[in-house]
Each structure stands twice: as structure tokens, then as C-alpha cells.
Amino acid sequence: MNDCPNADVRDLLPDLVHGRLDAETRATVEAHMAGCADCRAELALLRDLRGSLRRTPRLDLAAIAAAVPAYRAPVRRSWVGWRTAAAITMLVAGGSSVALLQRNVAPHVDSDSVASAPVSSVPAPVSAPVATPSTIPGSAPVQTPLPEKPAPVVSQPPVTAAPVARVPDSGGRELAMGGGSLNDFSDRELTSLLKDIESLDAVPSVEVDNTPIAPIAPRRATP
Amino acid sequence: MTDDAGDDDERTDLDLITRWKDGDQRAATLLVERHAGAVARFASSVGARGDVQDVVQDTFVRAFASLDSFRGDSSLRTWLFTIARRLLLDLRRSERRRGEQVEVQDSDAVTEYDSLDSVVAEETRKRMHDAVGRLSKTQREVFMLRVSEGLSYKQIAGVAGTTEGAARVHYHNAMRAIKEFLDE
């Protein structure tokens, strides 16, 4: 079986088999085939192949249809939603960093010597310079002043007594967030940063309704 | 060049999709009935064997779950072929990782012409299957889509992840190889 040199017509033969040619193109192809034995043979072969190859595997259509879920409209995430997620992620990441660093600076205490060591000789861990909420009802207000400049490195006095605790050097006490340090910020900068975060729509906030309330008219006694 | 019978089919599919989104689950059944056979034939031609039912079912479940992303740029059937093809690739990849070999089960297939098949016709059919079976995987995939399903080269390129020109070359090479095999 030879190939017809007219590749354009041969390209259209499968479309002719499937009845997908418009009337004009179909007439052109059929006119060509009237004088081309190779194309007629190829068309016959294509029809045989299509008939032979269209063996449909056994299927349980009811099971397939039953597996199709009911339609659920997609939930569209708004811009505010993304900002909420971003803000929460930022806060959680920052909080996690603080917690991890605080844990890292906790003194490692030798269990065998801690009982005999005087408690007062253990240097108190330096509290993290984080603004502590001072308005918790029922609790004493605690103010931890934030230094304008990074805190100077205070060298630890050499511990010559029993090895009560190993305190990491002062470099480990800094609170690092995102490659910087909270100590790098001044009070004003930190306040500004917090205001920026609060100004995002994403952060849920309580707004006070300042709308004046109309006075309630006194009821008149019914006779 | 081609008539608009395919356009009518696509309009029907889009109507059925709209009905399904409106809560008519029978529309989903009609869509399955319209396309499951073609998806199964395609899946068989590109390597699905005993797992055709699972592949077709997973194809429809995935397709319906993401019908909102179907924009109608291609026909629904072409889109289903694309999903089935990806599923099969994933399946074969995981089988290779597990080192599994799946036996060919030709008995899973049944033809609508079974009752009319004579011994001669069966022999002819077998010879044609052998001819197609000798093609490379890509040639067989392109040839089946073109001859068995009547897809255009553009549609085939979309399903097989290739270009129209490459699809045309694969088709003509496949046709030449089949002719040579049958002439032997």
C-alpha cells in the first residue's frame, strides 16, 4: 500500500471517516479520491482500523456516576482573608522565635549540684525586653522599659564556686526576629510598628461605637 | 474545514455541566454515559489494562471536582483525556516504584460488534491490533486519538502535551508503520 503524495488530503481522511468535514472540504477530498487509488485504500484501512479499535472496555457506568460528587461552589478567599492569614503567620512566627530564644537562654543546671548550691548564687535569667501587658485585670502592672539603644553587653562575673549553672554568653539573650533584633528598635518605632499591624483590616479589633444613644423616654403610667 | 457537529456536542456538554451545578445529579450521569466509553478506549490505548474501570472513575471524580476550572477552551472529552492521561502516568510511575508488572488482560474488552464477528473478521481485527501494538507509545496514543476518537491535531497536542506539528508527524509515521506491517 503506497502513500499518496498529497499530504493535505491524507491529513483529512480521519476527519472524513468521522464525518467532521464541512460540505466544501468534503467535496474537494472526494473529488481527489475519485482519481487516487492510494487515498481510497487508505480511507478503507482507516475505516477498518476504527471499527477494530473501538472496542470499549467493560465499564460499570452506574458505579462511575454514583461516585461523582454533588456540586460544591468554590469558597473564594478575599483579600482581607489573605491579609489576615499573613498577619497571623507573622505574629505566630515572631512569637515562636521569642519562645525558642527564651528557651535557649535558660540556664542548664547540673542536676547533681543544684541541691547543694545556694539559690541566690544562680544568676537570674535576663527577662526579655518585650512589652508586657500591664492592664490585665487583677494583676500588678509590670513595666519593662525598652532601651533606646541595644543593651550593652554585660560580662558575667566568673563563677568560681560549685558549677551551679552554665549561663550562655550575653549574645544569646537578644531577641532576634527576621534577622534583626527587637533591641534595635526604639519605643517609638515599636509603637509605630504595632499601630501599623493593628491598622490592617486583617487583625480583628474591637471598635467602640461612639454613636450617642438617644435617651429613653420615661413610660407614662396607664390609667 | 470541519463541520460544527463537535460544537453542538460541546454546547450539550456545557448545558449538562450547568444543570449539574444547579443540583441536577442526573446531568452528571448523562455526562458519564456520553464520555465514559471514549475515556476507557483512550485509557486502554495508552496503557490501562485491568484497571480501566478505576481509571475512568477517578477521571470523572477528578473532573467533576474541578469543573469550575474548565473554561470550555477545549472540548470536555479532550479535557477528560488529559486528566485520564495524567492519572495513568501517575499510576504507572507508582507501579514502577513498587516494581509491579501488570498483565495484559484483553478479555476485559468487549466490542459492540462481538455478535457479528466472524472468524475472518476476528483475524483481521487481531492483525490490526498487532499492527497498532507495534507502534511506539506516543505514536499509538496519537494514532488512537486521531483515528478512533477523531480528534484534530490541535486537540491531540493539548492532550499529549506536544505540538500540532509533532502530532502530525507521529500520525503519519504510525500510518506508514501500520501499512508496512499489514503488507508483510
mmCIF file of C-alpha atoms in Angstrom:
data_model
loop_
_atom_site.group_PDB
_atom_site.id
_atom_site.type_symbol
_atom_site.label_atom_id
_atom_site.label_comp_id
_atom_site.label_asym_id
_atom_site.label_seq_id
_atom_site.Cartn_x
_atom_site.Cartn_y
_atom_site.Cartn_z
ATOM 1 C CA MET A 1 0.000 0.000 0.000
ATOM 2 C CA ASN A 2 1.536 3.279 -1.106
ATOM 3 C CA ASP A 3 1.261 6.775 0.330
ATOM 4 C CA CYS A 4 -0.431 9.440 -1.765
ATOM 5 C CA PRO A 5 1.965 12.379 -2.234
ATOM 6 C CA ASN A 6 -0.881 14.796 -1.374
ATOM 7 C CA ALA A 7 -0.316 15.012 2.397
ATOM 8 C CA ASP A 8 -3.038 17.637 2.843
ATOM 9 C CA VAL A 9 -5.723 15.247 1.641
ATOM 10 C CA ARG A 10 -4.304 12.364 3.646
ATOM 11 C CA ASP A 11 -4.420 14.569 6.728
ATOM 12 C CA LEU A 12 -8.163 14.996 6.235
ATOM 13 C CA LEU A 13 -9.039 11.322 5.783
ATOM 14 C CA PRO A 14 -9.616 10.633 9.521
ATOM 15 C CA ASP A 15 -11.938 13.652 9.623
ATOM 16 C CA LEU A 16 -13.806 12.202 6.643
ATOM 17 C CA VAL A 17 -14.171 8.883 8.498
ATOM 18 C CA HIS A 18 -15.667 10.718 11.479
ATOM 19 C CA GLY A 19 -17.908 12.904 9.299
ATOM 20 C CA ARG A 20 -16.293 16.079 10.582
ATOM 21 C CA LEU A 21 -15.630 17.824 7.268
ATOM 22 C CA ASP A 22 -17.768 20.687 6.064
ATOM 23 C CA ALA A 23 -19.521 20.225 2.714
ATOM 24 C CA GLU A 24 -16.976 22.162 0.654
ATOM 25 C CA THR A 25 -13.901 20.364 2.021
ATOM 26 C CA ARG A 26 -15.642 17.024 1.814
ATOM 27 C CA ALA A 27 -16.383 17.603 -1.900
ATOM 28 C CA THR A 28 -12.744 18.525 -2.530
ATOM 29 C CA VAL A 29 -11.456 15.393 -0.791
ATOM 30 C CA GLU A 30 -13.935 13.138 -2.555
ATOM 31 C CA ALA A 31 -13.010 14.648 -5.917
ATOM 32 C CA HIS A 32 -9.362 13.872 -5.212
ATOM 33 C CA MET A 33 -10.156 10.332 -4.140
ATOM 34 C CA ALA A 34 -12.085 9.647 -7.312
ATOM 35 C CA GLY A 35 -8.758 9.629 -9.137
ATOM 36 C CA CYS A 36 -6.459 8.384 -6.348
ATOM 37 C CA ALA A 37 -6.385 4.661 -5.569
ATOM 38 C CA ASP A 38 -3.888 5.171 -2.718
ATOM 39 C CA CYS A 39 -6.228 7.509 -0.886
ATOM 40 C CA ARG A 40 -9.197 5.180 -1.424
ATOM 41 C CA ALA A 41 -7.170 2.297 0.016
ATOM 42 C CA GLU A 42 -6.056 4.396 2.965
ATOM 43 C CA LEU A 43 -9.622 5.501 3.665
ATOM 44 C CA ALA A 44 -10.783 1.876 3.643
ATOM 45 C CA LEU A 45 -7.958 0.940 6.016
ATOM 46 C CA LEU A 46 -8.860 3.794 8.352
ATOM 47 C CA ARG A 47 -12.496 2.630 8.465
ATOM 48 C CA ASP A 48 -11.397 -0.918 9.260
ATOM 49 C CA LEU A 49 -8.989 0.291 11.929
ATOM 50 C CA ARG A 50 -11.603 2.485 13.531
ATOM 51 C CA GLY A 51 -14.066 -0.405 13.623
ATOM 52 C CA SER A 52 -11.463 -2.733 15.097
ATOM 53 C CA LEU A 53 -10.009 -0.334 17.598
ATOM 54 C CA ARG A 54 -13.262 0.977 19.002
ATOM 55 C CA ARG A 55 -13.530 -1.855 21.469
ATOM 56 C CA THR A 56 -14.925 -0.345 24.597
ATOM 57 C CA PRO A 57 -13.676 -1.970 27.788
ATOM 58 C CA ARG A 58 -16.374 -3.282 30.071
ATOM 59 C CA LEU A 59 -17.483 -0.497 32.401
ATOM 60 C CA ASP A 60 -19.877 -0.131 35.307
ATOM 61 C CA LEU A 61 -21.348 3.236 34.352
ATOM 62 C CA ALA A 62 -23.710 3.280 37.348
ATOM 63 C CA ALA A 63 -20.777 2.981 39.736
ATOM 64 C CA ILE A 64 -18.929 5.794 37.977
ATOM 65 C CA ALA A 65 -21.991 8.051 38.045
ATOM 66 C CA ALA A 66 -22.578 7.235 41.724
ATOM 67 C CA ALA A 67 -19.004 8.251 42.542
ATOM 68 C CA VAL A 68 -19.483 11.714 41.031
ATOM 69 C CA PRO A 69 -19.883 14.169 43.910
ATOM 70 C CA ALA A 70 -22.589 16.786 44.105
ATOM 71 C CA TYR A 71 -21.527 20.258 43.055
ATOM 72 C CA ARG A 72 -19.969 22.472 45.684
ATOM 73 C CA ALA A 73 -19.398 26.086 44.830
ATOM 74 C CA PRO A 74 -15.791 27.091 45.446
ATOM 75 C CA VAL A 75 -15.046 29.200 48.508
ATOM 76 C CA ARG A 76 -13.465 32.401 47.316
ATOM 77 C CA ARG A 77 -10.826 33.879 49.595
ATOM 78 C CA SER A 78 -10.997 37.613 49.855
ATOM 79 C CA TRP A 79 -8.054 39.990 50.004
ATOM 80 C CA VAL A 80 -8.868 40.645 53.635
ATOM 81 C CA GLY A 81 -8.663 36.917 54.301
ATOM 82 C CA TRP A 82 -5.171 36.719 52.848
ATOM 83 C CA ARG A 83 -4.087 39.690 54.902
ATOM 84 C CA THR A 84 -5.493 38.047 58.000
ATOM 85 C CA ALA A 85 -3.543 34.892 57.258
ATOM 86 C CA ALA A 86 -0.365 36.864 56.623
ATOM 87 C CA ALA A 87 -0.721 38.857 59.830
ATOM 88 C CA ILE A 88 -1.420 35.753 61.913
ATOM 89 C CA THR A 89 1.554 33.964 60.352
ATOM 90 C CA MET A 90 3.795 36.921 61.114
ATOM 91 C CA LEU A 91 2.651 37.090 64.708
ATOM 92 C CA VAL A 92 2.967 33.340 65.245
ATOM 93 C CA ALA A 93 6.425 33.253 63.674
ATOM 94 C CA GLY A 94 7.555 36.149 65.812
ATOM 95 C CA GLY A 95 6.119 34.603 68.955
ATOM 96 C CA SER A 96 7.732 31.266 68.175
ATOM 97 C CA SER A 97 11.108 32.932 67.699
ATOM 98 C CA VAL A 98 10.813 34.685 71.021
ATOM 99 C CA ALA A 99 9.780 31.491 72.789
ATOM 100 C CA LEU A 100 12.586 29.473 71.255
ATOM 101 C CA LEU A 101 15.207 32.048 72.078
ATOM 102 C CA GLN A 102 13.965 32.367 75.613
ATOM 103 C CA ARG A 103 14.242 28.623 75.978
ATOM 104 C CA ASN A 104 17.752 28.699 74.584
ATOM 105 C CA VAL A 105 18.957 31.216 77.142
ATOM 106 C CA ALA A 106 17.516 29.261 80.045
ATOM 107 C CA PRO A 107 20.388 28.102 82.252
ATOM 108 C CA HIS A 108 21.428 24.493 82.041
ATOM 109 C CA VAL A 109 21.511 23.253 85.555
ATOM 110 C CA ASP A 110 23.569 20.349 86.708
ATOM 111 C CA SER A 111 21.152 18.074 88.446
ATOM 112 C CA ASP A 112 23.703 16.691 90.888
ATOM 113 C CA SER A 113 24.855 20.035 92.183
ATOM 114 C CA VAL A 114 21.718 22.085 92.170
ATOM 115 C CA ALA A 115 20.523 20.803 95.512
ATOM 116 C CA SER A 116 23.622 21.981 97.349
ATOM 117 C CA ALA A 117 24.029 25.235 95.568
ATOM 118 C CA PRO A 118 22.557 28.361 97.093
ATOM 119 C CA VAL A 119 19.761 29.647 95.002
ATOM 120 C CA SER A 120 20.924 33.201 95.289
ATOM 121 C CA SER A 121 24.132 32.400 93.515
ATOM 122 C CA VAL A 122 22.334 31.484 90.331
ATOM 123 C CA PRO A 123 22.230 34.482 88.087
ATOM 124 C CA ALA A 124 18.657 35.302 87.282
ATOM 125 C CA PRO A 125 17.904 34.972 83.626
ATOM 126 C CA VAL A 126 17.570 38.285 81.999
ATOM 127 C CA SER A 127 13.987 38.987 81.212
ATOM 128 C CA ALA A 128 13.169 39.513 77.605
ATOM 129 C CA PRO A 129 12.569 43.124 76.722
ATOM 130 C CA VAL A 130 9.079 42.537 75.489
ATOM 131 C CA ALA A 131 6.279 44.863 76.271
ATOM 132 C CA THR A 132 4.286 43.117 78.944
ATOM 133 C CA PRO A 133 0.575 43.750 79.062
ATOM 134 C CA SER A 134 0.082 45.895 82.075
ATOM 135 C CA THR A 135 -3.630 46.084 82.105
ATOM 136 C CA ILE A 136 -4.531 42.538 82.940
ATOM 137 C CA PRO A 137 -7.288 42.746 85.482
ATOM 138 C CA GLY A 138 -6.222 41.608 88.867
ATOM 139 C CA SER A 139 -2.535 41.640 88.160
ATOM 140 C CA ALA A 140 0.040 44.122 89.165
ATOM 141 C CA PRO A 141 1.183 46.295 86.336
ATOM 142 C CA VAL A 142 4.605 45.343 85.110
ATOM 143 C CA GLN A 143 6.575 47.718 83.017
ATOM 144 C CA THR A 144 9.720 46.558 81.362
ATOM 145 C CA PRO A 145 11.429 49.550 79.913
ATOM 146 C CA LEU A 146 12.793 49.125 76.466
ATOM 147 C CA PRO A 147 16.210 50.646 75.922
ATOM 148 C CA GLU A 148 16.657 53.203 73.209
ATOM 149 C CA LYS A 149 19.859 51.513 72.130
ATOM 150 C CA PRO A 150 20.853 47.895 72.187
ATOM 151 C CA ALA A 151 21.618 46.892 75.689
ATOM 152 C CA PRO A 152 25.280 46.966 76.466
ATOM 153 C CA VAL A 153 26.891 43.638 76.813
ATOM 154 C CA VAL A 154 27.334 42.866 80.427
ATOM 155 C CA SER A 155 30.054 40.458 81.134
ATOM 156 C CA GLN A 156 29.135 37.721 83.534
ATOM 157 C CA PRO A 157 31.145 37.514 86.685
ATOM 158 C CA PRO A 158 33.270 34.414 86.708
ATOM 159 C CA VAL A 159 31.674 31.653 88.646
ATOM 160 C CA THR A 160 34.280 30.137 90.784
ATOM 161 C CA ALA A 161 32.095 28.293 93.193
ATOM 162 C CA ALA A 162 30.422 24.987 92.538
ATOM 163 C CA PRO A 163 29.244 24.717 88.949
ATOM 164 C CA VAL A 164 25.697 25.580 89.707
ATOM 165 C CA ALA A 165 24.642 26.737 86.284
ATOM 166 C CA ARG A 166 26.070 27.409 82.896
ATOM 167 C CA VAL A 167 24.787 30.647 81.554
ATOM 168 C CA PRO A 168 25.168 31.312 77.890
ATOM 169 C CA ASP A 169 27.018 34.376 76.948
ATOM 170 C CA SER A 170 25.126 37.557 76.650
ATOM 171 C CA GLY A 171 24.897 37.327 72.882
ATOM 172 C CA GLY A 172 22.300 34.631 73.238
ATOM 173 C CA ARG A 173 19.978 36.829 75.199
ATOM 174 C CA GLU A 174 18.993 39.075 72.387
ATOM 175 C CA LEU A 175 15.642 38.563 70.861
ATOM 176 C CA ALA A 176 16.096 38.172 67.152
ATOM 177 C CA MET A 177 13.253 38.393 64.715
ATOM 178 C CA GLY A 178 13.602 38.103 60.975
ATOM 179 C CA GLY A 179 17.337 38.635 61.035
ATOM 180 C CA GLY A 180 17.140 41.758 63.234
ATOM 181 C CA SER A 181 16.723 42.404 66.887
ATOM 182 C CA LEU A 182 13.905 43.921 68.855
ATOM 183 C CA ASN A 183 16.533 45.830 70.717
ATOM 184 C CA ASP A 184 17.358 47.635 67.513
ATOM 185 C CA PHE A 185 14.007 49.438 67.726
ATOM 186 C CA SER A 186 13.210 52.366 69.878
ATOM 187 C CA ASP A 187 9.990 52.662 71.865
ATOM 188 C CA ARG A 188 8.585 54.970 69.245
ATOM 189 C CA GLU A 189 9.449 52.601 66.408
ATOM 190 C CA LEU A 190 7.934 49.641 68.181
ATOM 191 C CA THR A 191 4.778 51.595 68.952
ATOM 192 C CA SER A 192 4.565 52.646 65.332
ATOM 193 C CA LEU A 193 5.052 49.058 64.176
ATOM 194 C CA LEU A 194 2.301 47.827 66.453
ATOM 195 C CA LYS A 195 -0.002 50.557 65.177
ATOM 196 C CA ASP A 196 0.766 49.510 61.621
ATOM 197 C CA ILE A 197 -0.151 45.929 62.408
ATOM 198 C CA GLU A 198 -3.332 46.989 64.149
ATOM 199 C CA SER A 199 -4.288 49.186 61.256
ATOM 200 C CA LEU A 200 -4.515 46.167 58.969
ATOM 201 C CA ASP A 201 -8.064 45.097 58.272
ATOM 202 C CA ALA A 202 -6.923 41.571 58.852
ATOM 203 C CA VAL A 203 -6.346 41.937 62.544
ATOM 204 C CA PRO A 204 -9.597 41.596 64.386
ATOM 205 C CA SER A 205 -10.131 44.574 66.584
ATOM 206 C CA VAL A 206 -12.824 45.852 68.837
ATOM 207 C CA GLU A 207 -14.192 49.192 67.838
ATOM 208 C CA VAL A 208 -16.032 51.354 70.264
ATOM 209 C CA ASP A 209 -19.316 52.594 68.962
ATOM 210 C CA ASN A 210 -19.326 56.281 69.773
ATOM 211 C CA THR A 211 -22.766 56.896 68.428
ATOM 212 C CA PRO A 212 -24.717 58.778 71.091
ATOM 213 C CA ILE A 213 -27.552 56.783 72.496
ATOM 214 C CA ALA A 214 -30.889 58.514 72.486
ATOM 215 C CA PRO A 215 -32.359 58.866 75.940
ATOM 216 C CA ILE A 216 -35.240 56.578 76.673
ATOM 217 C CA ALA A 217 -38.427 58.420 77.301
ATOM 218 C CA PRO A 218 -39.999 57.636 80.669
ATOM 219 C CA ARG A 219 -43.081 55.495 80.492
ATOM 220 C CA ARG A 220 -46.294 57.046 81.395
ATOM 221 C CA ALA A 221 -48.452 55.235 83.781
ATOM 222 C CA THR A 222 -51.536 53.975 82.055
ATOM 223 C CA PRO A 223 -54.733 54.969 83.700
ATOM 224 C CA MET B 1 -12.875 22.867 7.265
ATOM 225 C CA THR B 2 -14.617 20.628 9.755
ATOM 226 C CA ASP B 3 -18.329 20.903 10.362
ATOM 227 C CA ASP B 4 -19.903 22.101 13.591
ATOM 228 C CA ALA B 5 -21.184 18.766 14.879
ATOM 229 C CA GLY B 6 -18.493 18.971 17.519
ATOM 230 C CA ASP B 7 -19.727 22.420 18.521
ATOM 231 C CA ASP B 8 -23.195 21.004 19.153
ATOM 232 C CA ASP B 9 -21.673 18.302 21.329
ATOM 233 C CA GLU B 10 -19.762 20.921 23.285
ATOM 234 C CA ARG B 11 -22.894 23.017 23.778
ATOM 235 C CA THR B 12 -24.696 19.944 25.083
ATOM 236 C CA ASP B 13 -21.833 19.245 27.475
ATOM 237 C CA LEU B 14 -21.857 22.821 28.745
ATOM 238 C CA ASP B 15 -25.635 22.643 29.249
ATOM 239 C CA LEU B 16 -25.275 19.435 31.228
ATOM 240 C CA ILE B 17 -22.489 20.953 33.329
ATOM 241 C CA THR B 18 -24.727 23.915 34.127
ATOM 242 C CA ARG B 19 -27.561 21.592 35.114
ATOM 243 C CA TRP B 20 -25.238 19.597 37.363
ATOM 244 C CA LYS B 21 -24.077 22.795 39.045
ATOM 245 C CA ASP B 22 -27.718 23.650 39.610
ATOM 246 C CA GLY B 23 -28.101 20.442 41.576
ATOM 247 C CA ASP B 24 -29.310 18.055 38.868
ATOM 248 C CA GLN B 25 -27.291 14.900 39.546
ATOM 249 C CA ARG B 26 -28.864 13.178 36.519
ATOM 250 C CA ALA B 27 -26.891 15.568 34.336
ATOM 251 C CA ALA B 28 -23.703 14.053 35.774
ATOM 252 C CA THR B 29 -24.962 10.591 34.855
ATOM 253 C CA LEU B 30 -25.624 11.745 31.299
ATOM 254 C CA LEU B 31 -22.129 13.193 31.031
ATOM 255 C CA VAL B 32 -20.670 9.913 32.255
ATOM 256 C CA GLU B 33 -22.721 7.987 29.691
ATOM 257 C CA ARG B 34 -21.624 10.329 26.886
ATOM 258 C CA HIS B 35 -17.897 10.141 27.540
ATOM 259 C CA ALA B 36 -17.000 7.118 29.691
ATOM 260 C CA GLY B 37 -16.612 4.802 26.697
ATOM 261 C CA ALA B 38 -14.247 7.149 24.882
ATOM 262 C CA VAL B 39 -12.222 7.725 28.044
ATOM 263 C CA ALA B 40 -11.985 3.968 28.573
ATOM 264 C CA ARG B 41 -10.841 3.369 24.978
ATOM 265 C CA PHE B 42 -8.253 6.104 25.295
ATOM 266 C CA ALA B 43 -7.074 4.775 28.659
ATOM 267 C CA SER B 44 -6.707 1.309 27.140
ATOM 268 C CA SER B 45 -4.718 2.655 24.214
ATOM 269 C CA VAL B 46 -2.225 4.401 26.472
ATOM 270 C CA GLY B 47 -1.644 1.557 28.860
ATOM 271 C CA ALA B 48 -4.607 0.997 31.195
ATOM 272 C CA ARG B 49 -5.299 -2.731 31.473
ATOM 273 C CA GLY B 50 -7.173 -4.373 34.299
ATOM 274 C CA ASP B 51 -7.640 -1.023 35.999
ATOM 275 C CA VAL B 52 -9.660 0.718 33.273
ATOM 276 C CA GLN B 53 -12.769 0.987 35.452
ATOM 277 C CA ASP B 54 -10.772 2.620 38.242
ATOM 278 C CA VAL B 55 -9.009 4.982 35.868
ATOM 279 C CA VAL B 56 -12.260 6.072 34.236
ATOM 280 C CA GLN B 57 -13.979 6.514 37.589
ATOM 281 C CA ASP B 58 -11.094 8.517 39.040
ATOM 282 C CA THR B 59 -11.024 10.609 35.886
ATOM 283 C CA PHE B 60 -14.652 11.601 36.281
ATOM 284 C CA VAL B 61 -14.363 12.192 40.020
ATOM 285 C CA ARG B 62 -11.389 14.494 39.476
ATOM 286 C CA ALA B 63 -13.017 16.201 36.530
ATOM 287 C CA PHE B 64 -16.244 16.953 38.383
ATOM 288 C CA ALA B 65 -14.328 18.111 41.436
ATOM 289 C CA SER B 66 -12.556 20.726 39.322
ATOM 290 C CA LEU B 67 -15.193 21.556 36.727
ATOM 291 C CA ASP B 68 -15.041 25.182 37.845
ATOM 292 C CA SER B 69 -11.596 25.353 36.269
ATOM 293 C CA PHE B 70 -12.945 24.012 32.954
ATOM 294 C CA ARG B 71 -13.348 27.085 30.766
ATOM 295 C CA GLY B 72 -14.534 25.341 27.619
ATOM 296 C CA ASP B 73 -11.399 26.279 25.670
ATOM 297 C CA SER B 74 -11.211 22.642 24.638
ATOM 298 C CA SER B 75 -13.986 20.086 24.427
ATOM 299 C CA LEU B 76 -14.963 18.311 27.627
ATOM 300 C CA ARG B 77 -13.887 14.991 26.125
ATOM 301 C CA THR B 78 -10.414 16.314 25.329
ATOM 302 C CA TRP B 79 -10.158 17.640 28.868
ATOM 303 C CA LEU B 80 -11.175 14.236 30.235
ATOM 304 C CA PHE B 81 -8.499 12.583 28.090
ATOM 305 C CA THR B 82 -5.912 14.931 29.570
ATOM 306 C CA ILE B 83 -6.961 14.039 33.117
ATOM 307 C CA ALA B 84 -7.004 10.307 32.323
ATOM 308 C CA ARG B 85 -3.553 10.536 30.795
ATOM 309 C CA ARG B 86 -2.116 12.242 33.872
ATOM 310 C CA LEU B 87 -3.763 9.682 36.143
ATOM 311 C CA LEU B 88 -2.259 6.849 34.146
ATOM 312 C CA LEU B 89 1.180 8.403 34.190
ATOM 313 C CA ASP B 90 0.965 8.753 37.986
ATOM 314 C CA LEU B 91 -0.303 5.191 38.280
ATOM 315 C CA ARG B 92 2.457 3.718 36.148
ATOM 316 C CA ARG B 93 5.063 5.782 37.987
ATOM 317 C CA SER B 94 3.924 4.438 41.355
ATOM 318 C CA GLU B 95 3.787 0.891 39.947
ATOM 319 C CA ARG B 96 7.354 1.225 38.731
ATOM 320 C CA ARG B 97 8.418 2.405 42.161
ATOM 321 C CA ARG B 98 6.823 -0.698 43.673
ATOM 322 C CA GLY B 99 8.299 -2.865 40.933
ATOM 323 C CA GLU B 100 4.906 -4.180 39.850
ATOM 324 C CA GLN B 101 4.178 -5.679 36.464
ATOM 325 C CA VAL B 102 0.572 -5.716 35.292
ATOM 326 C CA GLU B 103 -0.584 -8.465 32.995
ATOM 327 C CA VAL B 104 -2.380 -7.548 29.797
ATOM 328 C CA GLN B 105 -5.998 -8.633 30.069
ATOM 329 C CA ASP B 106 -7.511 -8.452 26.637
ATOM 330 C CA SER B 107 -10.579 -10.277 27.900
ATOM 331 C CA ASP B 108 -11.568 -7.139 29.769
ATOM 332 C CA ALA B 109 -12.530 -5.586 26.487
ATOM 333 C CA VAL B 110 -15.804 -6.211 24.759
ATOM 334 C CA THR B 111 -16.865 -4.900 21.399
ATOM 335 C CA GLU B 112 -20.242 -3.811 20.227
ATOM 336 C CA TYR B 113 -19.604 -5.924 17.139
ATOM 337 C CA ASP B 114 -18.993 -9.159 19.072
ATOM 338 C CA SER B 115 -22.210 -10.792 17.929
ATOM 339 C CA LEU B 116 -21.341 -10.128 14.265
ATOM 340 C CA ASP B 117 -17.703 -11.078 14.403
ATOM 341 C CA SER B 118 -16.802 -13.942 12.180
ATOM 342 C CA VAL B 119 -13.577 -15.862 12.390
ATOM 343 C CA VAL B 120 -12.194 -13.859 9.464
ATOM 344 C CA ALA B 121 -13.176 -10.560 10.964
ATOM 345 C CA GLU B 122 -11.640 -11.618 14.247
ATOM 346 C CA GLU B 123 -8.416 -12.498 12.456
ATOM 347 C CA THR B 124 -8.412 -9.122 10.680
ATOM 348 C CA ARG B 125 -9.105 -7.349 13.953
ATOM 349 C CA LYS B 126 -6.309 -9.191 15.674
ATOM 350 C CA ARG B 127 -3.876 -8.309 12.909
ATOM 351 C CA MET B 128 -4.808 -4.640 13.121
ATOM 352 C CA HIS B 129 -4.414 -4.732 16.881
ATOM 353 C CA ASP B 130 -0.999 -6.265 16.426
ATOM 354 C CA ALA B 131 -0.079 -3.524 13.948
ATOM 355 C CA VAL B 132 -1.141 -0.794 16.370
ATOM 356 C CA GLY B 133 0.502 -2.642 19.238
ATOM 357 C CA ARG B 134 3.860 -2.412 17.485
ATOM 358 C CA LEU B 135 3.768 1.364 17.435
ATOM 359 C CA SER B 136 5.722 3.368 19.937
ATOM 360 C CA LYS B 137 3.719 4.596 22.907
ATOM 361 C CA THR B 138 3.492 8.141 21.580
ATOM 362 C CA GLN B 139 2.628 7.024 18.047
ATOM 363 C CA ARG B 140 -0.108 4.733 19.391
ATOM 364 C CA GLU B 141 -1.556 7.468 21.584
ATOM 365 C CA VAL B 142 -1.650 9.973 18.729
ATOM 366 C CA PHE B 143 -2.966 7.435 16.234
ATOM 367 C CA MET B 144 -5.791 6.295 18.531
ATOM 368 C CA LEU B 145 -6.849 9.847 19.264
ATOM 369 C CA ARG B 146 -6.845 10.697 15.559
ATOM 370 C CA VAL B 147 -8.427 7.556 14.106
ATOM 371 C CA SER B 148 -10.512 6.106 16.905
ATOM 372 C CA GLU B 149 -11.720 9.358 18.521
ATOM 373 C CA GLY B 150 -11.449 11.758 15.567
ATOM 374 C CA LEU B 151 -9.556 14.489 17.401
ATOM 375 C CA SER B 152 -7.822 17.246 15.463
ATOM 376 C CA TYR B 153 -4.062 17.652 15.656
ATOM 377 C CA LYS B 154 -4.563 20.701 17.843
ATOM 378 C CA GLN B 155 -6.678 18.724 20.304
ATOM 379 C CA ILE B 156 -4.202 15.844 20.268
ATOM 380 C CA ALA B 157 -1.364 18.260 21.001
ATOM 381 C CA GLY B 158 -3.306 19.515 24.032
ATOM 382 C CA VAL B 159 -3.930 16.025 25.380
ATOM 383 C CA ALA B 160 -0.487 14.580 24.720
ATOM 384 C CA GLY B 161 1.426 17.695 25.723
ATOM 385 C CA THR B 162 3.089 18.161 22.363
ATOM 386 C CA THR B 163 2.772 20.409 19.311
ATOM 387 C CA GLU B 164 0.418 20.149 16.357
ATOM 388 C CA GLY B 165 3.358 19.576 14.039
ATOM 389 C CA ALA B 166 4.766 16.790 16.182
ATOM 390 C CA ALA B 167 1.326 15.172 16.429
ATOM 391 C CA ARG B 168 1.010 15.242 12.622
ATOM 392 C CA VAL B 169 4.445 13.624 12.205
ATOM 393 C CA HIS B 170 3.605 10.929 14.777
ATOM 394 C CA TYR B 171 0.321 10.189 12.974
ATOM 395 C CA HIS B 172 1.913 9.818 9.537
ATOM 396 C CA ASN B 173 4.778 7.705 10.890
ATOM 397 C CA ALA B 174 2.247 5.480 12.649
ATOM 398 C CA MET B 175 0.165 5.129 9.481
ATOM 399 C CA ARG B 176 3.234 4.188 7.465
ATOM 400 C CA ALA B 177 4.313 1.596 10.056
ATOM 401 C CA ILE B 178 0.833 0.027 10.111
ATOM 402 C CA LYS B 179 0.733 -0.209 6.317
ATOM 403 C CA GLU B 180 4.149 -1.862 6.250
ATOM 404 C CA PHE B 181 3.124 -4.369 8.909
ATOM 405 C CA LEU B 182 -0.111 -5.260 7.109
ATOM 406 C CA ASP B 183 1.701 -5.586 3.765
ATOM 407 C CA GLU B 184 4.169 -8.128 5.158
#
